[in-house]
Structure formats: structure tokens, C-alpha cells
PDB file of C-alpha atoms in Angstrom:
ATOM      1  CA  UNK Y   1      -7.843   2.175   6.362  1.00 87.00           C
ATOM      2  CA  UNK Y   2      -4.654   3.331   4.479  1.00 91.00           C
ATOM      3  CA  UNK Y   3      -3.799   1.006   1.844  1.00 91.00           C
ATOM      4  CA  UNK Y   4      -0.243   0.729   0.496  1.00 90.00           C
ATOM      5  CA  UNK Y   5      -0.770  -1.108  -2.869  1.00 91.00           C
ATOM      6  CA  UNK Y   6       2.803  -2.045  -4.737  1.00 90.00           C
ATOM      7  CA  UNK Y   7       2.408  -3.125  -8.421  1.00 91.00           C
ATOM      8  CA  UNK Y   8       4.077  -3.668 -11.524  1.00 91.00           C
ATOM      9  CA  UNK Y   9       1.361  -1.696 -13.711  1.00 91.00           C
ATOM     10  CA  UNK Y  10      -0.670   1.082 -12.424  1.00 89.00           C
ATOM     11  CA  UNK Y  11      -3.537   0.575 -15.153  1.00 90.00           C
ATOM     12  CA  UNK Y  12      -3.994  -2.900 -13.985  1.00 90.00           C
ATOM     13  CA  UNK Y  13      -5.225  -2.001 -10.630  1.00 91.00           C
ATOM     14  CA  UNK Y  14      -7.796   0.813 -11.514  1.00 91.00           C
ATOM     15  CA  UNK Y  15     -10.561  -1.309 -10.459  1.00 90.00           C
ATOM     16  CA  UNK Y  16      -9.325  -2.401  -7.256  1.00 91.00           C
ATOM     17  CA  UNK Y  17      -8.455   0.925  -6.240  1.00 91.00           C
ATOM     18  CA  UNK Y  18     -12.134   2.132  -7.593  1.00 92.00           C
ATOM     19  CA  UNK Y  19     -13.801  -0.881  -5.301  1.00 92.00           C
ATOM     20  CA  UNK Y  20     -11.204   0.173  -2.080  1.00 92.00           C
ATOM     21  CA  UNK Y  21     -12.380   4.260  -2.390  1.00 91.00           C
ATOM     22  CA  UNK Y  22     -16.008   2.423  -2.363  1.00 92.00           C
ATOM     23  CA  UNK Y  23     -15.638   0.255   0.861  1.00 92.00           C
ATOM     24  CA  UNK Y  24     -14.185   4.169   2.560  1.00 90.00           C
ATOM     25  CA  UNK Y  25     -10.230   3.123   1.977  1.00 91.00           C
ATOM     26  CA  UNK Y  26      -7.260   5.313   0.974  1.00 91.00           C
ATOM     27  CA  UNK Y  27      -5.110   3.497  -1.441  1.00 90.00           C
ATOM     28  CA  UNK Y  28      -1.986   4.395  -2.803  1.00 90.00           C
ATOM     29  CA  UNK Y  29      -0.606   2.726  -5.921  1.00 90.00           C
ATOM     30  CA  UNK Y  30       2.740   2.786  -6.516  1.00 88.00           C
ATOM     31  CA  UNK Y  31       5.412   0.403  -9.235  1.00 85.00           C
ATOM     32  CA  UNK Y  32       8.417   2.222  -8.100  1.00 82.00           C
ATOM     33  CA  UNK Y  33       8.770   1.306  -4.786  1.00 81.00           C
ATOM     34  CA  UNK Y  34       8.795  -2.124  -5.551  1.00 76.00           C
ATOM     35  CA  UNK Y  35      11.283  -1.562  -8.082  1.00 72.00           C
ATOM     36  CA  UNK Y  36      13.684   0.782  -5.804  1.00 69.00           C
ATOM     37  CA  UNK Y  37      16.999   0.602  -4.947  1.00 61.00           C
ATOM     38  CA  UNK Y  38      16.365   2.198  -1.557  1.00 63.00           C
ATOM     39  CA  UNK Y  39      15.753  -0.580   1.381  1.00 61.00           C
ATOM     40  CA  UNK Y  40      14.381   2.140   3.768  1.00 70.00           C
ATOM     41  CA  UNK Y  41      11.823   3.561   1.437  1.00 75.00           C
ATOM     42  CA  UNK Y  42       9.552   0.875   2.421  1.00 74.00           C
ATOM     43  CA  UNK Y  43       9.820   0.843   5.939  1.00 72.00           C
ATOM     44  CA  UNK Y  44       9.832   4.290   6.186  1.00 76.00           C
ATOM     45  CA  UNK Y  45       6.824   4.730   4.450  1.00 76.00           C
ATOM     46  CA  UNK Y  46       5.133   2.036   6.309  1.00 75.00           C
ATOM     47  CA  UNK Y  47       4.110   4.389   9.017  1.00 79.00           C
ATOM     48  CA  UNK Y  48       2.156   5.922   6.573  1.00 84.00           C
ATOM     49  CA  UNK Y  49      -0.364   2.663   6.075  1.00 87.00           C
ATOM     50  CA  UNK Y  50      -2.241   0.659   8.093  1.00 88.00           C
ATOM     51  CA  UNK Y  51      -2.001  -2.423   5.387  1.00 89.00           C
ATOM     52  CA  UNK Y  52       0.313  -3.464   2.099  1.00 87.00           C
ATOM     53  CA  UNK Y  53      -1.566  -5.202  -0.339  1.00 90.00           C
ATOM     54  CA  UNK Y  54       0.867  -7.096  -3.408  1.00 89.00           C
ATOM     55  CA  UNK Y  55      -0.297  -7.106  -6.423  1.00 91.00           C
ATOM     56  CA  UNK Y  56      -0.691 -10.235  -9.018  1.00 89.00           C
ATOM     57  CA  UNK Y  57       1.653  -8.700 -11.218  1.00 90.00           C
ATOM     58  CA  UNK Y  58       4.317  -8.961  -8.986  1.00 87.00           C
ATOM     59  CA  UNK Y  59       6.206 -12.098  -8.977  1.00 85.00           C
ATOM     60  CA  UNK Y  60       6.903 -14.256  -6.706  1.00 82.00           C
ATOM     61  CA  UNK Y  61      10.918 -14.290  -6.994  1.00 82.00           C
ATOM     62  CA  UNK Y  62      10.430 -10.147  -6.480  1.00 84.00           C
ATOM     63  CA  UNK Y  63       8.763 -10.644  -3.495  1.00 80.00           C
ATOM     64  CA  UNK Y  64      11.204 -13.183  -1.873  1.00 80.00           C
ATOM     65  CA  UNK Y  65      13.856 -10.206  -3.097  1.00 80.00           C
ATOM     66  CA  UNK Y  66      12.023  -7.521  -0.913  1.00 78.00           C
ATOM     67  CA  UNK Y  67      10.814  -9.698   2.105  1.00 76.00           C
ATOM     68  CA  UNK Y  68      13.110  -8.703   4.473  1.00 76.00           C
ATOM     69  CA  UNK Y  69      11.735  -4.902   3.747  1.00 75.00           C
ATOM     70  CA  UNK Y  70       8.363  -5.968   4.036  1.00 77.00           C
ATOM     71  CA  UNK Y  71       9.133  -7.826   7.143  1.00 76.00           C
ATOM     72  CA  UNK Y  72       9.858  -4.997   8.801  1.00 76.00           C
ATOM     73  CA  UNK Y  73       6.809  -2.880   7.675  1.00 76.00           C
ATOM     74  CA  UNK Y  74       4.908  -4.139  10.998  1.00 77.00           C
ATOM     75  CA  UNK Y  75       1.747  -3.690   8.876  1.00 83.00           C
ATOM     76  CA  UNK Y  76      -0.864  -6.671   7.444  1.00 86.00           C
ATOM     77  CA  UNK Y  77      -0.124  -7.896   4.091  1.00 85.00           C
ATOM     78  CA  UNK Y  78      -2.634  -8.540   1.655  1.00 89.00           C
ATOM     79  CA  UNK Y  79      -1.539 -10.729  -1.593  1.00 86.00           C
ATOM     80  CA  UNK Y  80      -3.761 -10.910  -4.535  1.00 88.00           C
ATOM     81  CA  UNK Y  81      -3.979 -13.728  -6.943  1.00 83.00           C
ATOM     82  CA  UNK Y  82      -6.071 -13.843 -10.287  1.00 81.00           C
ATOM     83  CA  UNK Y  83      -7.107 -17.950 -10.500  1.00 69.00           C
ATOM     84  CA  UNK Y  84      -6.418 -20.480  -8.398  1.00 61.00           C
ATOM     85  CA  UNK Y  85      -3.851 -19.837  -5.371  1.00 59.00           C
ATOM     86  CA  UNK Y  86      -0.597 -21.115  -6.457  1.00 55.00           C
ATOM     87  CA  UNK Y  87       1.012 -23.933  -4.877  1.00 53.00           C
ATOM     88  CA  UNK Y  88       4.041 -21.069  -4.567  1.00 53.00           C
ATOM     89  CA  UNK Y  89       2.114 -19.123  -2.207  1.00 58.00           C
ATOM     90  CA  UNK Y  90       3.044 -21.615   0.582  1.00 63.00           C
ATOM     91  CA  UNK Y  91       6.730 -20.172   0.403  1.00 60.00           C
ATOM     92  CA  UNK Y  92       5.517 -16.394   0.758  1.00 62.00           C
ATOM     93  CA  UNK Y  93       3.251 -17.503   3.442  1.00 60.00           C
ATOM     94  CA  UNK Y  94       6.297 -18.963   5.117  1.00 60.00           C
ATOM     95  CA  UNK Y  95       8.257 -15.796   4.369  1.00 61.00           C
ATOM     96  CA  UNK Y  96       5.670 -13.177   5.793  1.00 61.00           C
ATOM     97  CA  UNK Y  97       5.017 -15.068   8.932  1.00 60.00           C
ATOM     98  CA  UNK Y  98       5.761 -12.772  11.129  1.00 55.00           C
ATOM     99  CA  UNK Y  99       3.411 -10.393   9.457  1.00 58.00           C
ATOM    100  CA  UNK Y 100      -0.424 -10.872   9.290  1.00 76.00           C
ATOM    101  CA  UNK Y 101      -0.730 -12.286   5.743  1.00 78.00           C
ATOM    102  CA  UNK Y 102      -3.955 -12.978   4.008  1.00 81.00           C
ATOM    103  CA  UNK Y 103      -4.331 -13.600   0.264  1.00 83.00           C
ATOM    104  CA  UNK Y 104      -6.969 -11.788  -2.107  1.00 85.00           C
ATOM    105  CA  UNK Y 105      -8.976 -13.090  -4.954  1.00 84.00           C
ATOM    106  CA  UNK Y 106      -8.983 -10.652  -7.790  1.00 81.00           C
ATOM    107  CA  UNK Y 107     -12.062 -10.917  -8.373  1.00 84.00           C
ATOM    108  CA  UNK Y 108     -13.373 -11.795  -4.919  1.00 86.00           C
ATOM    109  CA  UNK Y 109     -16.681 -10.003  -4.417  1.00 87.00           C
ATOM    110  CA  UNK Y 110     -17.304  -6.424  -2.266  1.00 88.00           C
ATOM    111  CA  UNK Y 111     -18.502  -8.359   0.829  1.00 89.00           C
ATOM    112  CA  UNK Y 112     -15.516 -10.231   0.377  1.00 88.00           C
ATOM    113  CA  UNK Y 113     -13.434  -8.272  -0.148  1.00 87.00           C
ATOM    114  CA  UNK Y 114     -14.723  -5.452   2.512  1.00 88.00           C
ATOM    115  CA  UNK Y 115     -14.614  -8.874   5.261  1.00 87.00           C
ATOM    116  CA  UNK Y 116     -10.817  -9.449   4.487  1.00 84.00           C
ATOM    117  CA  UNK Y 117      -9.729  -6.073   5.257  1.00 86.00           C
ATOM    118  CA  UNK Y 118     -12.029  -5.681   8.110  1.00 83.00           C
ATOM    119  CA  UNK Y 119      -9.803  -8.662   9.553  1.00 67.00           C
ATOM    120  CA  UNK Y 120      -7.398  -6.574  10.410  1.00 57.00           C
ATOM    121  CA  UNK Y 121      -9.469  -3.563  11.772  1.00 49.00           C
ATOM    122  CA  UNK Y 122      -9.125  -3.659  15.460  1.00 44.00           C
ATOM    123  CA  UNK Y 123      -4.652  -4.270  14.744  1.00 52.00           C
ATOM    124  CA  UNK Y 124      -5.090  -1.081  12.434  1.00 50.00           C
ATOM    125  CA  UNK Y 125      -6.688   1.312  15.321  1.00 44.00           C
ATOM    126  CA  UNK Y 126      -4.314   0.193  17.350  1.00 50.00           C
ATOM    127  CA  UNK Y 127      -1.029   0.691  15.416  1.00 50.00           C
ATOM    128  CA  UNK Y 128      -2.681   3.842  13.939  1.00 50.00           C
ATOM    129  CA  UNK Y 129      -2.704   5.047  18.077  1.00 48.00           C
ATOM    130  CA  UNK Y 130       0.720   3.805  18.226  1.00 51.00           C
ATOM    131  CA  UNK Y 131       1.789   5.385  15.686  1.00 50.00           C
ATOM    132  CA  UNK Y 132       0.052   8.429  16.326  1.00 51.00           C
ATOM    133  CA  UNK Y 133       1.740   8.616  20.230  1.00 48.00           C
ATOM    134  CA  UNK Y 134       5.422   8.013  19.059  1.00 46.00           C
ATOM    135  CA  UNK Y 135       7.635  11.156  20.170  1.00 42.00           C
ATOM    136  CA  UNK Y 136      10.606  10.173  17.578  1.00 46.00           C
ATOM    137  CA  UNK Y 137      10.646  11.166  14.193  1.00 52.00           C
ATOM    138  CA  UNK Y 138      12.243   9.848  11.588  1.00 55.00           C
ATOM    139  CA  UNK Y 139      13.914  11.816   8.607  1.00 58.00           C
ATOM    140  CA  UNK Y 140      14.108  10.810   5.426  1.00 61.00           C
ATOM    141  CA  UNK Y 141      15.641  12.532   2.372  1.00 64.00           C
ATOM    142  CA  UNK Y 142      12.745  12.533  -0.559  1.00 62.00           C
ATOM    143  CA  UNK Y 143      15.490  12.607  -2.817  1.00 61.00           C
ATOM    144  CA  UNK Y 144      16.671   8.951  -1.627  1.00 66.00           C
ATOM    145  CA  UNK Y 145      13.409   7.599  -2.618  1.00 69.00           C
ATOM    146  CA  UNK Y 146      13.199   7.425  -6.055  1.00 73.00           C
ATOM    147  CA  UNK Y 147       9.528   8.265  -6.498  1.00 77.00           C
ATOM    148  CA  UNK Y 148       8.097   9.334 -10.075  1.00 80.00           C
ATOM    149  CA  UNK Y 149       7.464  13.359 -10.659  1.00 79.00           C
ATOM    150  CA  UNK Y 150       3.559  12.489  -9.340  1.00 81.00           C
ATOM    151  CA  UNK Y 151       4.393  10.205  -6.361  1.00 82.00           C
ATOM    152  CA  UNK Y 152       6.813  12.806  -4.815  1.00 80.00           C
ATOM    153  CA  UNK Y 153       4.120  15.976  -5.913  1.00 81.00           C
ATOM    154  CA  UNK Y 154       1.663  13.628  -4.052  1.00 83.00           C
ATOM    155  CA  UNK Y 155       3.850  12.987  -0.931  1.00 81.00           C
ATOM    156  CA  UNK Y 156       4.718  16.468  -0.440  1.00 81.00           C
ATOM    157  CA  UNK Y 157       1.087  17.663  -0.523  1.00 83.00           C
ATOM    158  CA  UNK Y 158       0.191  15.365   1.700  1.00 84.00           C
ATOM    159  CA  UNK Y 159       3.284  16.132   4.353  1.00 80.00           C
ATOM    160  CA  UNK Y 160       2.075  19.918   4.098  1.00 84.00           C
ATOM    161  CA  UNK Y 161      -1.118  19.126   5.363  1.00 85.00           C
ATOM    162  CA  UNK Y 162       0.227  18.153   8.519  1.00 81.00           C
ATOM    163  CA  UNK Y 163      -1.706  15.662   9.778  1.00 79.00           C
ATOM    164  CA  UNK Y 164      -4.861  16.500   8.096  1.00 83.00           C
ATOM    165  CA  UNK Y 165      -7.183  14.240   5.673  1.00 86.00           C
ATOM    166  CA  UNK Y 166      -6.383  15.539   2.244  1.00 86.00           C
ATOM    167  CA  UNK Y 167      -9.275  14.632   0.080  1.00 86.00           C
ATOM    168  CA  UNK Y 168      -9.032  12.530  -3.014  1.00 84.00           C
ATOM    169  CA  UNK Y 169     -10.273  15.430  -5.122  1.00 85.00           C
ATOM    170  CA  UNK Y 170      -7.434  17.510  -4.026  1.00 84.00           C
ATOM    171  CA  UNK Y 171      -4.378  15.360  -4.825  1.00 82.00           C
ATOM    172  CA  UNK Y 172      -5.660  14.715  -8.356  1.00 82.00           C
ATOM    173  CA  UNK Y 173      -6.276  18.520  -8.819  1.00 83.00           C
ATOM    174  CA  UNK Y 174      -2.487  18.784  -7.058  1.00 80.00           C
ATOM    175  CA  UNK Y 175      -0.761  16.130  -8.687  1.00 79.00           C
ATOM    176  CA  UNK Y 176      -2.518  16.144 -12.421  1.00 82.00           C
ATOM    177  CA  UNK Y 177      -3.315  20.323 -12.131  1.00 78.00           C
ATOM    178  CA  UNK Y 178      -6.730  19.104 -13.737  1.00 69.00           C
ATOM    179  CA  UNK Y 179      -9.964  19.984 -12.092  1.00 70.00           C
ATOM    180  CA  UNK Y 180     -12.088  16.958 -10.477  1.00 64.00           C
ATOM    181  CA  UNK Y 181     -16.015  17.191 -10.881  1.00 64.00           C
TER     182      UNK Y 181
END
């Protein structure tokens, strides 16, 4: 599955993505887009991903500001929380009704964690095949969406492999022009 993770802190989610790669997941981490001016960059993008997963350190009034562009992703969305779930989580369950929401543990274990994606996994094969069979394309300028020096290296290796699975390795040795062991 290809995991769109938004965030306010790259750092803090190091460990999720580590436990996502384990459990055969492509993640990308990103604080910009949730920070962007831009209220196509996440639609667009969200024929990129199979799922969105929200991090704790987003809050829940920047959320309710980007619903209506995560309404219109079409994708599952995953919310993390670090304790308890907070009695707020009842209005972005409202919000995201229309999308398949589920809500994340931080510290939920792999099983767990690996059962709450798998949720989704039939929805994902399908929208992948739709997504795969649609004869319109869309165009976006890069320029319009406000991606860090990384993200946009990143996003144009991965649109020059046309198609193709771009391994982990590669990006990093792409994006960070430091050799992965």
C-alpha cells in the first residue's frame, strides 16, 4: 500500500515510517502539504496513494481547515492519536464521513497496526485498478505545489520512472546524493 502521511514534524514519525517499510508499505512523509496554500495539491496527489494517514501533531482545528481537500482525496484516512482518543475526534469523524476513517494508536502494536491497514486492502486494489484504467490525465504545474528542495527531487524521480517501483534505496541515494548500504 502507498501511504500518504501529512505531519507537522518529520523526526516525529521516523518510527512509524520504519514499522510501515516493515509491514511492505510505501510511505511518504510530508509537513508542507499540510501547510500549503495550494487546495489542489492534495487532491492531485491523491492518485498517487492508496491511504492518508494524519498525524498526532496535527491539530484538530488544521484538520477541520483542510477537510474539504481531504474529502475529496477518495482515499481511506487513517488518524493517529498518542493516549486516549479525544472526545474531539467525534467532530473529525463527522467531518470525514464520506471517507473511510479509522483512527491509529501510536503506539498500537505491529499486528495491530498491520490489521488496520489491511482493512482497507480489498478498496485499495480496487481504486489502484481504477486508477490505473483512467484515460484522462491531469496536469499539474510542480511549481504550484510548494514542495521543499527534497519533496520535489523525490517527485520528479519518481514521475521519470514512469510507472515503475522505484526502490527505497534509490530515492535516498537521489534525493540525499548519499549512498545507502
Amino acid at each position: 500500500m502507498r501511504i500518504l502521511l501529512l505531519t507537522n514534524n518529520l523526526l516525529f514519525e521516523q518510527t512509524l515510517q520504519e514499522r510501515l517499510h516493515i509491514l511492505g508499505h510505501e510511505t511518504f512523509c510530508s509537513e508542507s502539504l499540510i501547510k500549503s496554500q495550494n487546495s489542489n495539491e492534495l487532491s492531485y496527489l491523491s492518485k498517487f496513494f492508496d491511504a492518508l494517514m494524519l498525524s498526532e501533531t496535527i491539530s484538530e482545528s488544521e484538520l477541520l481547515r483542510e477537510s474539504g481537500n481531504i474529502q475529496k482525496m477518495d482515499i481511506p484516512v487513517f488518524r493517529k492519536y498518542i493516549s486516549q482518543k479525544p472526545a474531539s475526534n467525534e467532530n473529525i469523524k463527522h467531518t470525514f464521513k464520506d471517507n473511510d476513517y479509522h483512527e491509529i494508536h501510536s503506539d498500537c502494536s505491529l499486528e495491530e497496526l498491520r490489521e488496520s491497514l489491511s482493512i482497507n486492502g480489498g478498496r485499495e486494489r480496487k481504486r489502484r485498478l481504477k486508477r490505473d484504467s483512467l484515460s484522462v490525465t491531469t496536469k499539474v504545474d510542480l511549481l504550484d505545489l510548494h514542495l521543499s528542495h527534497k519533496e520535489m527531487k523525490i517527485i520528479l524521480h519518481l514521475h521519470s520512472s514512469n510507472g515503475n517501483v522505484v526502490p527505497r534505496k534509490k530515492l535516498i541515494e537521489e534525493a540525499w546524493k548519499e549512498k545507502v548500504n
